[in-house]
mmCIF file of C-alpha atoms in Angstrom:
data_model
loop_
_atom_site.group_PDB
_atom_site.id
_atom_site.type_symbol
_atom_site.label_atom_id
_atom_site.label_comp_id
_atom_site.label_asym_id
_atom_site.label_seq_id
_atom_site.Cartn_x
_atom_site.Cartn_y
_atom_site.Cartn_z
ATOM 1 C CA UNK A 5 0.000 0.000 0.000
ATOM 2 C CA UNK A 6 2.885 2.366 0.722
ATOM 3 C CA UNK A 7 4.198 2.060 -2.814
ATOM 4 C CA UNK A 8 0.709 2.531 -4.256
ATOM 5 C CA UNK A 9 0.222 5.609 -2.087
ATOM 6 C CA UNK A 10 3.553 7.024 -3.250
ATOM 7 C CA UNK A 11 2.562 6.446 -6.875
ATOM 8 C CA UNK A 12 -1.078 7.523 -6.840
ATOM 9 C CA UNK A 13 -1.783 9.402 -3.595
ATOM 10 C CA UNK A 14 -1.104 12.848 -5.024
ATOM 11 C CA UNK A 15 -3.078 12.152 -8.167
ATOM 12 C CA UNK A 16 -6.034 10.837 -6.165
ATOM 13 C CA UNK A 17 -5.887 13.867 -3.880
ATOM 14 C CA UNK A 18 -5.956 16.189 -6.907
ATOM 15 C CA UNK A 19 -8.946 14.308 -8.291
ATOM 16 C CA UNK A 20 -10.859 14.481 -5.006
ATOM 17 C CA UNK A 21 -9.930 18.109 -4.296
ATOM 18 C CA UNK A 22 -10.924 19.260 -7.775
ATOM 19 C CA UNK A 23 -14.272 17.487 -7.485
ATOM 20 C CA UNK A 24 -15.055 18.508 -3.897
ATOM 21 C CA UNK A 25 -13.276 21.845 -3.452
ATOM 22 C CA UNK A 26 -12.512 20.960 0.170
ATOM 23 C CA UNK A 27 -8.971 20.023 1.212
ATOM 24 C CA UNK A 28 -9.949 18.119 4.364
ATOM 25 C CA UNK A 29 -12.689 16.189 2.615
ATOM 26 C CA UNK A 30 -10.305 15.333 -0.252
ATOM 27 C CA UNK A 31 -7.721 14.055 2.234
ATOM 28 C CA UNK A 32 -10.418 11.936 3.882
ATOM 29 C CA UNK A 33 -11.394 10.488 0.493
ATOM 30 C CA UNK A 34 -7.789 9.533 -0.285
ATOM 31 C CA UNK A 35 -7.326 7.976 3.146
ATOM 32 C CA UNK A 36 -10.554 6.005 2.826
ATOM 33 C CA UNK A 37 -9.611 4.905 -0.710
ATOM 34 C CA UNK A 38 -6.395 3.307 0.497
ATOM 35 C CA UNK A 39 -8.078 1.895 3.580
ATOM 36 C CA UNK A 40 -10.710 0.163 1.434
ATOM 37 C CA UNK A 41 -8.052 -1.099 -0.966
ATOM 38 C CA UNK A 42 -6.023 -2.454 1.952
ATOM 39 C CA UNK A 43 -9.069 -4.159 3.496
ATOM 40 C CA UNK A 44 -10.221 -5.721 0.222
ATOM 41 C CA UNK A 45 -7.145 -6.530 -1.861
ATOM 42 C CA UNK A 46 -9.020 -9.329 -3.603
ATOM 43 C CA UNK A 47 -11.143 -6.650 -5.286
ATOM 44 C CA UNK A 48 -8.168 -5.854 -7.494
ATOM 45 C CA UNK A 49 -7.578 -8.144 -10.438
ATOM 46 C CA UNK A 50 -4.630 -7.145 -12.651
ATOM 47 C CA UNK A 51 -6.249 -9.056 -15.499
ATOM 48 C CA UNK A 52 -9.191 -6.670 -15.450
ATOM 49 C CA UNK A 53 -7.395 -3.345 -15.212
ATOM 50 C CA UNK A 54 -4.583 -1.392 -13.666
ATOM 51 C CA UNK A 55 -4.130 -0.632 -9.980
ATOM 52 C CA UNK A 56 -4.488 3.060 -10.815
ATOM 53 C CA UNK A 57 -7.894 2.540 -12.436
ATOM 54 C CA UNK A 58 -9.099 0.418 -9.517
ATOM 55 C CA UNK A 59 -8.031 3.054 -6.987
ATOM 56 C CA UNK A 60 -9.668 5.834 -9.006
ATOM 57 C CA UNK A 61 -12.914 3.836 -9.178
ATOM 58 C CA UNK A 62 -12.900 3.512 -5.383
ATOM 59 C CA UNK A 63 -12.108 7.224 -5.012
ATOM 60 C CA UNK A 64 -14.827 8.196 -7.471
ATOM 61 C CA UNK A 65 -17.438 6.314 -5.453
ATOM 62 C CA UNK A 66 -16.216 7.988 -2.270
ATOM 63 C CA UNK A 67 -16.328 11.435 -3.906
ATOM 64 C CA UNK A 68 -19.923 10.842 -5.024
ATOM 65 C CA UNK A 69 -20.834 9.712 -1.498
ATOM 66 C CA UNK A 70 -19.162 12.805 -0.013
ATOM 67 C CA UNK A 71 -21.021 15.066 -2.442
ATOM 68 C CA UNK A 72 -24.321 13.450 -1.494
ATOM 69 C CA UNK A 73 -23.628 13.755 2.236
ATOM 70 C CA UNK A 74 -22.643 17.393 1.852
ATOM 71 C CA UNK A 75 -25.730 18.163 -0.239
ATOM 72 C CA UNK A 76 -27.994 16.503 2.334
ATOM 73 C CA UNK A 77 -26.393 18.365 5.224
ATOM 74 C CA UNK A 78 -26.720 21.687 3.357
ATOM 75 C CA UNK A 79 -30.335 21.094 2.335
ATOM 76 C CA UNK A 80 -32.534 21.680 5.420
ATOM 77 C CA UNK A 81 -35.761 19.747 5.498
ATOM 78 C CA UNK A 82 -34.876 17.513 2.590
ATOM 79 C CA UNK A 83 -34.707 13.755 2.786
ATOM 80 C CA UNK A 84 -31.553 12.140 1.372
ATOM 81 C CA UNK A 85 -33.502 10.667 -1.554
ATOM 82 C CA UNK A 86 -34.806 14.140 -2.500
ATOM 83 C CA UNK A 87 -31.316 15.493 -3.042
ATOM 84 C CA UNK A 88 -29.450 14.721 -6.245
ATOM 85 C CA UNK A 89 -25.819 15.779 -6.328
ATOM 86 C CA UNK A 90 -24.817 18.184 -9.053
ATOM 87 C CA UNK A 91 -21.362 17.130 -10.171
ATOM 88 C CA UNK A 92 -18.972 19.966 -10.819
ATOM 89 C CA UNK A 93 -17.645 20.435 -14.360
ATOM 90 C CA UNK A 94 -14.207 19.396 -13.085
ATOM 91 C CA UNK A 95 -15.701 16.159 -11.752
ATOM 92 C CA UNK A 96 -17.281 15.484 -15.151
ATOM 93 C CA UNK A 97 -13.915 16.010 -16.878
ATOM 94 C CA UNK A 98 -12.218 13.600 -14.495
ATOM 95 C CA UNK A 99 -15.069 11.134 -14.851
ATOM 96 C CA UNK A 100 -14.673 11.269 -18.636
ATOM 97 C CA UNK A 101 -10.927 10.709 -18.273
ATOM 98 C CA UNK A 102 -11.561 7.627 -16.115
ATOM 99 C CA UNK A 103 -14.043 6.351 -18.685
ATOM 100 C CA UNK A 104 -11.421 6.752 -21.435
ATOM 101 C CA UNK A 105 -8.821 4.921 -19.348
ATOM 102 C CA UNK A 106 -11.259 2.094 -18.645
ATOM 103 C CA UNK A 107 -12.268 1.897 -22.307
ATOM 104 C CA UNK A 108 -8.624 1.844 -23.388
ATOM 105 C CA UNK A 109 -7.855 -1.011 -21.026
ATOM 106 C CA UNK A 110 -10.925 -2.913 -22.243
ATOM 107 C CA UNK A 111 -9.965 -2.385 -25.898
ATOM 108 C CA UNK A 112 -6.503 -3.822 -25.174
ATOM 109 C CA UNK A 113 -8.164 -7.108 -24.224
ATOM 110 C CA UNK A 114 -9.798 -7.508 -27.665
ATOM 111 C CA UNK A 115 -8.176 -9.331 -30.547
ATOM 112 C CA UNK A 116 -6.317 -7.003 -32.937
ATOM 113 C CA UNK A 117 -8.940 -7.515 -35.688
ATOM 114 C CA UNK A 118 -11.865 -6.773 -33.388
ATOM 115 C CA UNK A 119 -10.102 -3.767 -31.851
ATOM 116 C CA UNK A 120 -9.302 -2.428 -35.325
ATOM 117 C CA UNK A 121 -12.957 -2.722 -36.367
ATOM 118 C CA UNK A 122 -14.367 -1.114 -33.209
ATOM 119 C CA UNK A 123 -11.856 1.735 -33.179
ATOM 120 C CA UNK A 124 -12.081 2.334 -36.926
ATOM 121 C CA UNK A 125 -15.868 2.496 -37.028
ATOM 122 C CA UNK A 126 -16.842 3.954 -33.651
ATOM 123 C CA UNK A 127 -13.884 6.195 -32.922
ATOM 124 C CA UNK A 128 -12.653 6.780 -36.480
ATOM 125 C CA UNK A 129 -16.086 7.556 -37.882
ATOM 126 C CA UNK A 130 -15.701 5.261 -40.897
ATOM 127 C CA UNK A 131 -18.256 2.840 -42.246
ATOM 128 C CA UNK A 132 -17.616 -0.892 -42.390
ATOM 129 C CA UNK A 133 -17.401 -0.629 -46.187
ATOM 130 C CA UNK A 134 -14.807 2.175 -46.018
ATOM 131 C CA UNK A 135 -12.710 0.399 -43.425
ATOM 132 C CA UNK A 136 -12.974 -2.920 -45.252
ATOM 133 C CA UNK A 137 -11.888 -1.311 -48.515
ATOM 134 C CA UNK A 138 -8.959 0.374 -46.782
ATOM 135 C CA UNK A 139 -7.843 -2.953 -45.273
ATOM 136 C CA UNK A 140 -8.582 -5.001 -48.401
ATOM 137 C CA UNK A 141 -11.317 -7.161 -46.881
ATOM 138 C CA UNK A 142 -15.026 -7.466 -47.718
ATOM 139 C CA UNK A 143 -17.479 -5.152 -45.958
ATOM 140 C CA UNK A 144 -19.391 -8.194 -44.675
ATOM 141 C CA UNK A 145 -16.245 -9.445 -42.928
ATOM 142 C CA UNK A 146 -15.743 -6.020 -41.371
ATOM 143 C CA UNK A 147 -19.372 -5.980 -40.162
ATOM 144 C CA UNK A 148 -18.838 -9.395 -38.599
ATOM 145 C CA UNK A 149 -15.625 -8.238 -36.883
ATOM 146 C CA UNK A 150 -17.397 -5.132 -35.636
ATOM 147 C CA UNK A 151 -20.323 -7.150 -34.270
ATOM 148 C CA UNK A 152 -18.101 -9.599 -32.397
ATOM 149 C CA UNK A 153 -15.745 -6.827 -31.311
ATOM 150 C CA UNK A 154 -18.546 -4.809 -29.732
ATOM 151 C CA UNK A 155 -19.944 -7.944 -28.143
ATOM 152 C CA UNK A 156 -16.534 -8.811 -26.662
ATOM 153 C CA UNK A 157 -16.006 -5.230 -25.528
ATOM 154 C CA UNK A 158 -19.335 -5.257 -23.712
ATOM 155 C CA UNK A 159 -18.407 -8.507 -21.957
ATOM 156 C CA UNK A 160 -15.039 -7.097 -20.867
ATOM 157 C CA UNK A 161 -16.648 -3.902 -19.561
ATOM 158 C CA UNK A 162 -19.337 -5.861 -17.691
ATOM 159 C CA UNK A 163 -16.705 -8.240 -16.295
ATOM 160 C CA UNK A 164 -14.756 -5.280 -14.931
ATOM 161 C CA UNK A 165 -17.865 -3.751 -13.394
ATOM 162 C CA UNK A 166 -17.793 -0.769 -15.747
ATOM 163 C CA UNK A 167 -21.212 -1.539 -17.241
ATOM 164 C CA UNK A 168 -24.343 -2.780 -15.546
ATOM 165 C CA UNK A 169 -24.962 -6.382 -16.652
#
């Protein structure tokens, strides 16, 4: 845990502080992140993602919880279920960054052909016919690779807990 804290503690603090705007609360989030990681080391599976991503996922959940608690305590007369946290724009940027990291790690687990199809069509904005022509393969083969690539990607994301099953 000491080595992980040395590597990621500052980054996690920056994430929490930017989202919460409260130094003490951010420090508490970082402390609780490492405490939870220490108590549940089996929750980390290197085959599913990096240690950094796992720690950020824990921290993100703690930041959301802290935002909800703060919103409830600031909202007199409101029940906890009546209060929906409004994430700050900084939190949304960090959340998007985490999503990109998670997606990148999931794409790495696909076969090269499936990854090429998914990235080329969904991120490159090309059609299956265009990509197939560029690679010298039939459009129907590219559609098949895309179908199975997306299916595999969904399974990887669900397996890692990044999508609801």
